[in-house]
Short mmCIF file of N, CA and C in Angstrom, two decimals:
data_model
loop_
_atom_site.label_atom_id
_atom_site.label_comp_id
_atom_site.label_asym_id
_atom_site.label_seq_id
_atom_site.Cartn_x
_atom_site.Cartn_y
_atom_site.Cartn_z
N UNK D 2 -14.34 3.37 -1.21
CA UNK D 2 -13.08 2.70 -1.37
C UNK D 2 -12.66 2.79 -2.84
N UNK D 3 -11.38 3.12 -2.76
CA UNK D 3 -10.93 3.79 -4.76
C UNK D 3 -10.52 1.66 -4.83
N UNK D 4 -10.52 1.58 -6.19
CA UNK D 4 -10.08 0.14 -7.28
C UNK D 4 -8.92 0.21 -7.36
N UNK D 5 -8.00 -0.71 -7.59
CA UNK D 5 -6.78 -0.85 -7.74
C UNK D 5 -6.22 0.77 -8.60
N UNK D 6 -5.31 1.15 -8.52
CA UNK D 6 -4.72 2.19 -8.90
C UNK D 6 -4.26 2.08 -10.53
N UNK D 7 -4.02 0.48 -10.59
CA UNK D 7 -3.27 0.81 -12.18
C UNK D 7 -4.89 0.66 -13.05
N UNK D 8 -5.94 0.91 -12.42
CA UNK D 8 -6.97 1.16 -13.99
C UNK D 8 -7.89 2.52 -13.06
N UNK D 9 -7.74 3.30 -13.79
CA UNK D 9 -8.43 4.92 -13.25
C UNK D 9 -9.20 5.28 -14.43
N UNK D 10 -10.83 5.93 -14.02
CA UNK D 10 -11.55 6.39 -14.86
C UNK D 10 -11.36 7.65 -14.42
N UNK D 11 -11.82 8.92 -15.34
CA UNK D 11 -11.90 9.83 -14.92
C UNK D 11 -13.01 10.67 -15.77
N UNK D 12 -13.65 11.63 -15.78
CA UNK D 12 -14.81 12.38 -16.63
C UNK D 12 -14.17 13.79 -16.38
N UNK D 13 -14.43 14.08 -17.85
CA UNK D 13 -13.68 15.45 -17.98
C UNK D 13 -14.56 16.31 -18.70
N UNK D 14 -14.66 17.68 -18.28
CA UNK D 14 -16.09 18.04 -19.12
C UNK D 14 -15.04 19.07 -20.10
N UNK D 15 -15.81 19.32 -20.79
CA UNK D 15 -14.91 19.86 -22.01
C UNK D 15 -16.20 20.92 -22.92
N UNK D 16 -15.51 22.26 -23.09
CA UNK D 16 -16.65 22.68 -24.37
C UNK D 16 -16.09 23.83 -25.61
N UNK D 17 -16.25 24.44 -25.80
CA UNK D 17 -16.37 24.96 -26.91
C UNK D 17 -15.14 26.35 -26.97
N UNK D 18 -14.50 26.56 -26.04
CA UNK D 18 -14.28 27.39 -25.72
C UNK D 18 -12.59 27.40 -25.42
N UNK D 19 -12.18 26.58 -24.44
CA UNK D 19 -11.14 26.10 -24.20
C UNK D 19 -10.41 25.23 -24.19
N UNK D 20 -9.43 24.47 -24.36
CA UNK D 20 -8.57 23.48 -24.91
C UNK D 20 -8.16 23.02 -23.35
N UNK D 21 -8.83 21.91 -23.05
CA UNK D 21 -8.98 21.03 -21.41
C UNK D 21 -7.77 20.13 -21.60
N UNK D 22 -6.90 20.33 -20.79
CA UNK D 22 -5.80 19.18 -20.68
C UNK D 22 -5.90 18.17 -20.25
N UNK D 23 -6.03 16.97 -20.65
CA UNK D 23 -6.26 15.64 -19.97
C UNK D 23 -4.70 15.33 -19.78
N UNK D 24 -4.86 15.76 -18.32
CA UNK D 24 -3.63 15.16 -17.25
C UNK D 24 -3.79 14.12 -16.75
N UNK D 25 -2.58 12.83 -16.65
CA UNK D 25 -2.70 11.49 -16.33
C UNK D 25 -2.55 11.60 -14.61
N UNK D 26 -3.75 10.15 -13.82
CA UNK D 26 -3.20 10.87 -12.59
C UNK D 26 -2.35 9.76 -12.19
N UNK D 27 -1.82 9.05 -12.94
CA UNK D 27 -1.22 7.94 -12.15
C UNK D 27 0.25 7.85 -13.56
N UNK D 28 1.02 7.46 -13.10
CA UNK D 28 2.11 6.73 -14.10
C UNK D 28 1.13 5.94 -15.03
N UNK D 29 1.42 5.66 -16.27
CA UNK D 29 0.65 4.85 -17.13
C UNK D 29 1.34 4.51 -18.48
N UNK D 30 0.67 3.65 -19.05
CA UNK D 30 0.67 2.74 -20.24
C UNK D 30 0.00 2.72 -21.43
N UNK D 31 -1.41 3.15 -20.94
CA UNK D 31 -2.03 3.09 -22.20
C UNK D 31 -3.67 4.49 -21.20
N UNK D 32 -4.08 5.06 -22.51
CA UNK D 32 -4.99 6.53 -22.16
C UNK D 32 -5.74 6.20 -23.59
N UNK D 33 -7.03 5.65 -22.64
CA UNK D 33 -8.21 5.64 -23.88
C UNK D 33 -9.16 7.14 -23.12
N UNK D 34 -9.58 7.65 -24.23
CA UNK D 34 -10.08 8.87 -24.30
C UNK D 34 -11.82 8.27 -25.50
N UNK D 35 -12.97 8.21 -24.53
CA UNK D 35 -14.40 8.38 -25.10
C UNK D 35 -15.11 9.14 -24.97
N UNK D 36 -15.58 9.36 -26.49
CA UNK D 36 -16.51 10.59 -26.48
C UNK D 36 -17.54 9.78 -26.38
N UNK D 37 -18.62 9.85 -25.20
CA UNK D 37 -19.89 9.64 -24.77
C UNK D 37 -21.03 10.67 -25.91
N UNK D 38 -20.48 11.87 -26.10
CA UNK D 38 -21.56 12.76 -26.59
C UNK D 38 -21.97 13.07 -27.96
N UNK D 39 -22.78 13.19 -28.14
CA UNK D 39 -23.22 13.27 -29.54
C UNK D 39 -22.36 14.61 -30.48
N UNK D 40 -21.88 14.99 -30.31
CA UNK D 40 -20.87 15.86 -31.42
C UNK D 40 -19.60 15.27 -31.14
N UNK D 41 -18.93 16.06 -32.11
CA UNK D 41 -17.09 15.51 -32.27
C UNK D 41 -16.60 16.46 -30.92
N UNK D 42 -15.45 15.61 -30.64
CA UNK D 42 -14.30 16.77 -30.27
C UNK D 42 -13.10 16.86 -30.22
N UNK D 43 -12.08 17.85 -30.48
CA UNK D 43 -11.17 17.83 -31.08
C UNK D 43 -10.01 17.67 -29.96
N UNK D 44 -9.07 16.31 -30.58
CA UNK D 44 -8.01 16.60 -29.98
C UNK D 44 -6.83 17.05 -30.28
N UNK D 45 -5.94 17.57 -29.66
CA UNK D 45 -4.52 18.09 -29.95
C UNK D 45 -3.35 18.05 -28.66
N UNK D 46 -2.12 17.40 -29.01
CA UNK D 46 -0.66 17.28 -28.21
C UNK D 46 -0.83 18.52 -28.11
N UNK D 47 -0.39 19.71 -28.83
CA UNK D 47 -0.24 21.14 -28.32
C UNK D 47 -1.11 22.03 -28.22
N UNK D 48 -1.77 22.50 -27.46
CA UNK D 48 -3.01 23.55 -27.08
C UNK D 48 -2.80 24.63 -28.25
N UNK D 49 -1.60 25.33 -28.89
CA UNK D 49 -1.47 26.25 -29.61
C UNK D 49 -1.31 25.95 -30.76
N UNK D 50 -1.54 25.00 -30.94
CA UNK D 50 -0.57 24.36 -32.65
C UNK D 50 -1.48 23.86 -33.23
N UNK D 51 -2.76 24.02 -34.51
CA UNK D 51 -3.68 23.58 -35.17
C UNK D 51 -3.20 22.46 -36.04
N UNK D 52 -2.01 22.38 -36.34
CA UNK D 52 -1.82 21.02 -37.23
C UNK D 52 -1.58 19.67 -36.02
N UNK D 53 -1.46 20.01 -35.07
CA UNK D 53 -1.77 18.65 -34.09
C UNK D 53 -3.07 17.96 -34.24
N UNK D 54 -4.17 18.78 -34.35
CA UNK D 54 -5.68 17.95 -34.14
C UNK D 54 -6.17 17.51 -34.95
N UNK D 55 -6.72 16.99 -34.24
CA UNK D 55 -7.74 15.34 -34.53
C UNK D 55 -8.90 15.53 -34.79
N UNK D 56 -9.77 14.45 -34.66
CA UNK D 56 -11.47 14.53 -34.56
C UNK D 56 -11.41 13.37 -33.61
N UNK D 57 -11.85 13.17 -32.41
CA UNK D 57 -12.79 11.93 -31.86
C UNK D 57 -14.10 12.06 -32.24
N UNK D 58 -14.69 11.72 -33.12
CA UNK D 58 -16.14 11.36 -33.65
C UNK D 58 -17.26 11.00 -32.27
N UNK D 59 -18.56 11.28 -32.56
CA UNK D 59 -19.63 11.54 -31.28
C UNK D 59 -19.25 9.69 -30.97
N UNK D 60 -19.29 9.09 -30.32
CA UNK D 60 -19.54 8.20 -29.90
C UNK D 60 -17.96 6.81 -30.20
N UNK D 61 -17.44 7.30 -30.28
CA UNK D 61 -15.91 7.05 -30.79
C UNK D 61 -15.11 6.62 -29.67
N UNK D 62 -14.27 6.38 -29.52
CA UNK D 62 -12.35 6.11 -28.54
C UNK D 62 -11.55 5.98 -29.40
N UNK D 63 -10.74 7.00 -28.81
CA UNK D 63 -9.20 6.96 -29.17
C UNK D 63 -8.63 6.67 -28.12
N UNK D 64 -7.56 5.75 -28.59
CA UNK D 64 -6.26 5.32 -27.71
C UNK D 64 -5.31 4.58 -28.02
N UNK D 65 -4.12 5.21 -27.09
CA UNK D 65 -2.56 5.06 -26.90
C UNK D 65 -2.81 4.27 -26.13
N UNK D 66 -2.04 3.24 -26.79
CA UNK D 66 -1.44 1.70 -25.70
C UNK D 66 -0.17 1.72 -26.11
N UNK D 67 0.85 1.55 -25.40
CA UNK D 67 2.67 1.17 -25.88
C UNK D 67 2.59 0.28 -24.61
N UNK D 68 3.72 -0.32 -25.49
CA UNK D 68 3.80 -1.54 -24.39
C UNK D 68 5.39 -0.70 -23.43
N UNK D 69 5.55 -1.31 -22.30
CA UNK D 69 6.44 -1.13 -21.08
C UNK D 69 8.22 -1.46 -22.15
N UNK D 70 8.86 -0.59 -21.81
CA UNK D 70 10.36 -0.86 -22.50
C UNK D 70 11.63 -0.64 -21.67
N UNK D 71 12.48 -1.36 -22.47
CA UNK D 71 13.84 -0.92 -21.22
C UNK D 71 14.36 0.84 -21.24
N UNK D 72 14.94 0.65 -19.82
CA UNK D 72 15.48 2.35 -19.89
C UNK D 72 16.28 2.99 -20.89
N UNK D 73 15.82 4.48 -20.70
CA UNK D 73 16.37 4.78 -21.79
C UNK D 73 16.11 5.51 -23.13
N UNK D 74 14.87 4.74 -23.53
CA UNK D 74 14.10 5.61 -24.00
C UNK D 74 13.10 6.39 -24.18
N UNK D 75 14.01 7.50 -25.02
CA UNK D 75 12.46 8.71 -25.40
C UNK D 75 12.16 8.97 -23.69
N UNK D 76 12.33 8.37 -23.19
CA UNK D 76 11.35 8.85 -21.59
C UNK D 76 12.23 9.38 -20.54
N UNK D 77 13.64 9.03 -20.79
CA UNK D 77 15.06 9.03 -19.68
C UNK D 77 14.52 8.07 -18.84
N UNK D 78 14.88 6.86 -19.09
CA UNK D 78 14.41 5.69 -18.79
C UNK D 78 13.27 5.10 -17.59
N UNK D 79 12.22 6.13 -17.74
CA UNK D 79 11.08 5.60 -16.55
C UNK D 79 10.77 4.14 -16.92
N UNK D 80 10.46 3.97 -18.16
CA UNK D 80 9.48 2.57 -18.55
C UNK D 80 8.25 2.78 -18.91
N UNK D 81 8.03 3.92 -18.12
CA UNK D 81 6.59 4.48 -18.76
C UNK D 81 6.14 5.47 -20.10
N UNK D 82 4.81 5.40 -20.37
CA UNK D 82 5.29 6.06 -21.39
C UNK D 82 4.99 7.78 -20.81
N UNK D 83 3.66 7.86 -19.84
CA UNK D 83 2.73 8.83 -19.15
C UNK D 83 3.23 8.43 -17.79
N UNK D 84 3.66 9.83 -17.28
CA UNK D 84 3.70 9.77 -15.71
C UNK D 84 2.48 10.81 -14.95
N UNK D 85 2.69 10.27 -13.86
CA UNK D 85 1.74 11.23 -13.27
C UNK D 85 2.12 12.58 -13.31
N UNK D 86 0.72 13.48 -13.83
CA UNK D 86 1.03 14.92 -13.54
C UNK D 86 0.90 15.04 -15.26
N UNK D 87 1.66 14.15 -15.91
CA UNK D 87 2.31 14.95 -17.35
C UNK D 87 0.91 15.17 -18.00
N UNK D 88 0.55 16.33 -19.14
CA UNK D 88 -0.30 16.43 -20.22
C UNK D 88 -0.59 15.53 -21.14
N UNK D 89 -1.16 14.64 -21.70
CA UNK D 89 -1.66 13.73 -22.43
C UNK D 89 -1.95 14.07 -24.17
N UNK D 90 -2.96 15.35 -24.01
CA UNK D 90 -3.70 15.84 -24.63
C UNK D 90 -4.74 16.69 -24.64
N UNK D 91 -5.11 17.82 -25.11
CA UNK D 91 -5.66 18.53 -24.97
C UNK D 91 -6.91 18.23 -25.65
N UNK D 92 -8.20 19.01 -25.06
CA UNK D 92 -9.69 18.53 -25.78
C UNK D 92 -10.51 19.85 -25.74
N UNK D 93 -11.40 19.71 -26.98
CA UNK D 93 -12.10 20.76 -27.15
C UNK D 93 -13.53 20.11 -27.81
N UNK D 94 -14.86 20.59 -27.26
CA UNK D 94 -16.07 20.24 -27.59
C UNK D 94 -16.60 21.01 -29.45
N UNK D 95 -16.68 20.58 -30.69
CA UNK D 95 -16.69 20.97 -31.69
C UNK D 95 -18.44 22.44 -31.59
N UNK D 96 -19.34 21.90 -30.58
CA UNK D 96 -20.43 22.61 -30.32
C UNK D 96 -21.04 22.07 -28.95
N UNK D 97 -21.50 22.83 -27.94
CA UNK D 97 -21.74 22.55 -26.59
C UNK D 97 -21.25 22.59 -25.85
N UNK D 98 -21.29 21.43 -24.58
CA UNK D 98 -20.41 20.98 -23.92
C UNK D 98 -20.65 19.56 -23.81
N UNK D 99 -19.75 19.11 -23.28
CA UNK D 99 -19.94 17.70 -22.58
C UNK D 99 -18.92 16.88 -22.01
N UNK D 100 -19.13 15.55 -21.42
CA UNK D 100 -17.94 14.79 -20.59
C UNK D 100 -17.10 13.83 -21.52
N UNK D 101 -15.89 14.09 -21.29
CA UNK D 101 -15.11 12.90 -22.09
C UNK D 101 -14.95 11.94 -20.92
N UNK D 102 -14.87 10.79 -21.53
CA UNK D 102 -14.40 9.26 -20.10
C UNK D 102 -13.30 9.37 -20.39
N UNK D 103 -12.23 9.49 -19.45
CA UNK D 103 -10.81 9.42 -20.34
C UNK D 103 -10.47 7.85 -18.94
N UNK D 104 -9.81 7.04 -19.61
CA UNK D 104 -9.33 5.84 -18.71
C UNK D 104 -7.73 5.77 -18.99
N UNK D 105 -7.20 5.42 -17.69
CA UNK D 105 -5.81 5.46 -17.68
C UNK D 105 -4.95 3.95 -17.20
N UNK D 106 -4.19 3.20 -18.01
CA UNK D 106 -4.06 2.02 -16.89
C UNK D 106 -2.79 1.79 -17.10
N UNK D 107 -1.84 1.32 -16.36
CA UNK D 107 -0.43 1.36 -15.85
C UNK D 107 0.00 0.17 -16.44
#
């Protein structure tokens, strides 16, 4: 039996090689992204664009929380900030592989 829909975990394995899109699966609010694994890994908005990325540090979370707003903006007025389907962020393992926890909640 799946948990209420507005809080979703998900495990994403990620490594060295390719730039993994963490796609949201639900409409959402806020996308915490943890690195469980002992090396960094890098994130980036655009898969092609090196001045986007980040570092999530081995044992770290990053996360986007916005709060819910009237229509209209920036979004063409969903309210949300992440809909289902859309790209989040892209991830890459700095050496290895391993799972990111990425959590999503509406």
């Amino acid at each position: 039996m799946s948990s209420n829909p507005n809080f979703v975990k998900k495990q994403i394995t990620v490594d060295t090689v390719s730039w993994t899109a963490v796609a949201a699966p639900v409409d959402c609010m806020g996308v915490s992204i943890k690195n469980s694994v002992f090396v960094d890994l890098y994130i980036r908005t655009d898969s092609g664009d090196a001045t986007t990325q980040d570092t999530i540090s081995a044992g770290t979370i990053e996360t986007v929380a916005a709060p819910r707003h009237a229509g209209g903006v920036q979004d063409g007025g969903a309210g949300t900030r992440f809909l289902a389907g859309d790209t989040v962020a892209y991830l890459q393992a700095a050496s290895g592989t391993g799972p990111a926890m990425v959590t999503f909640v509406r």
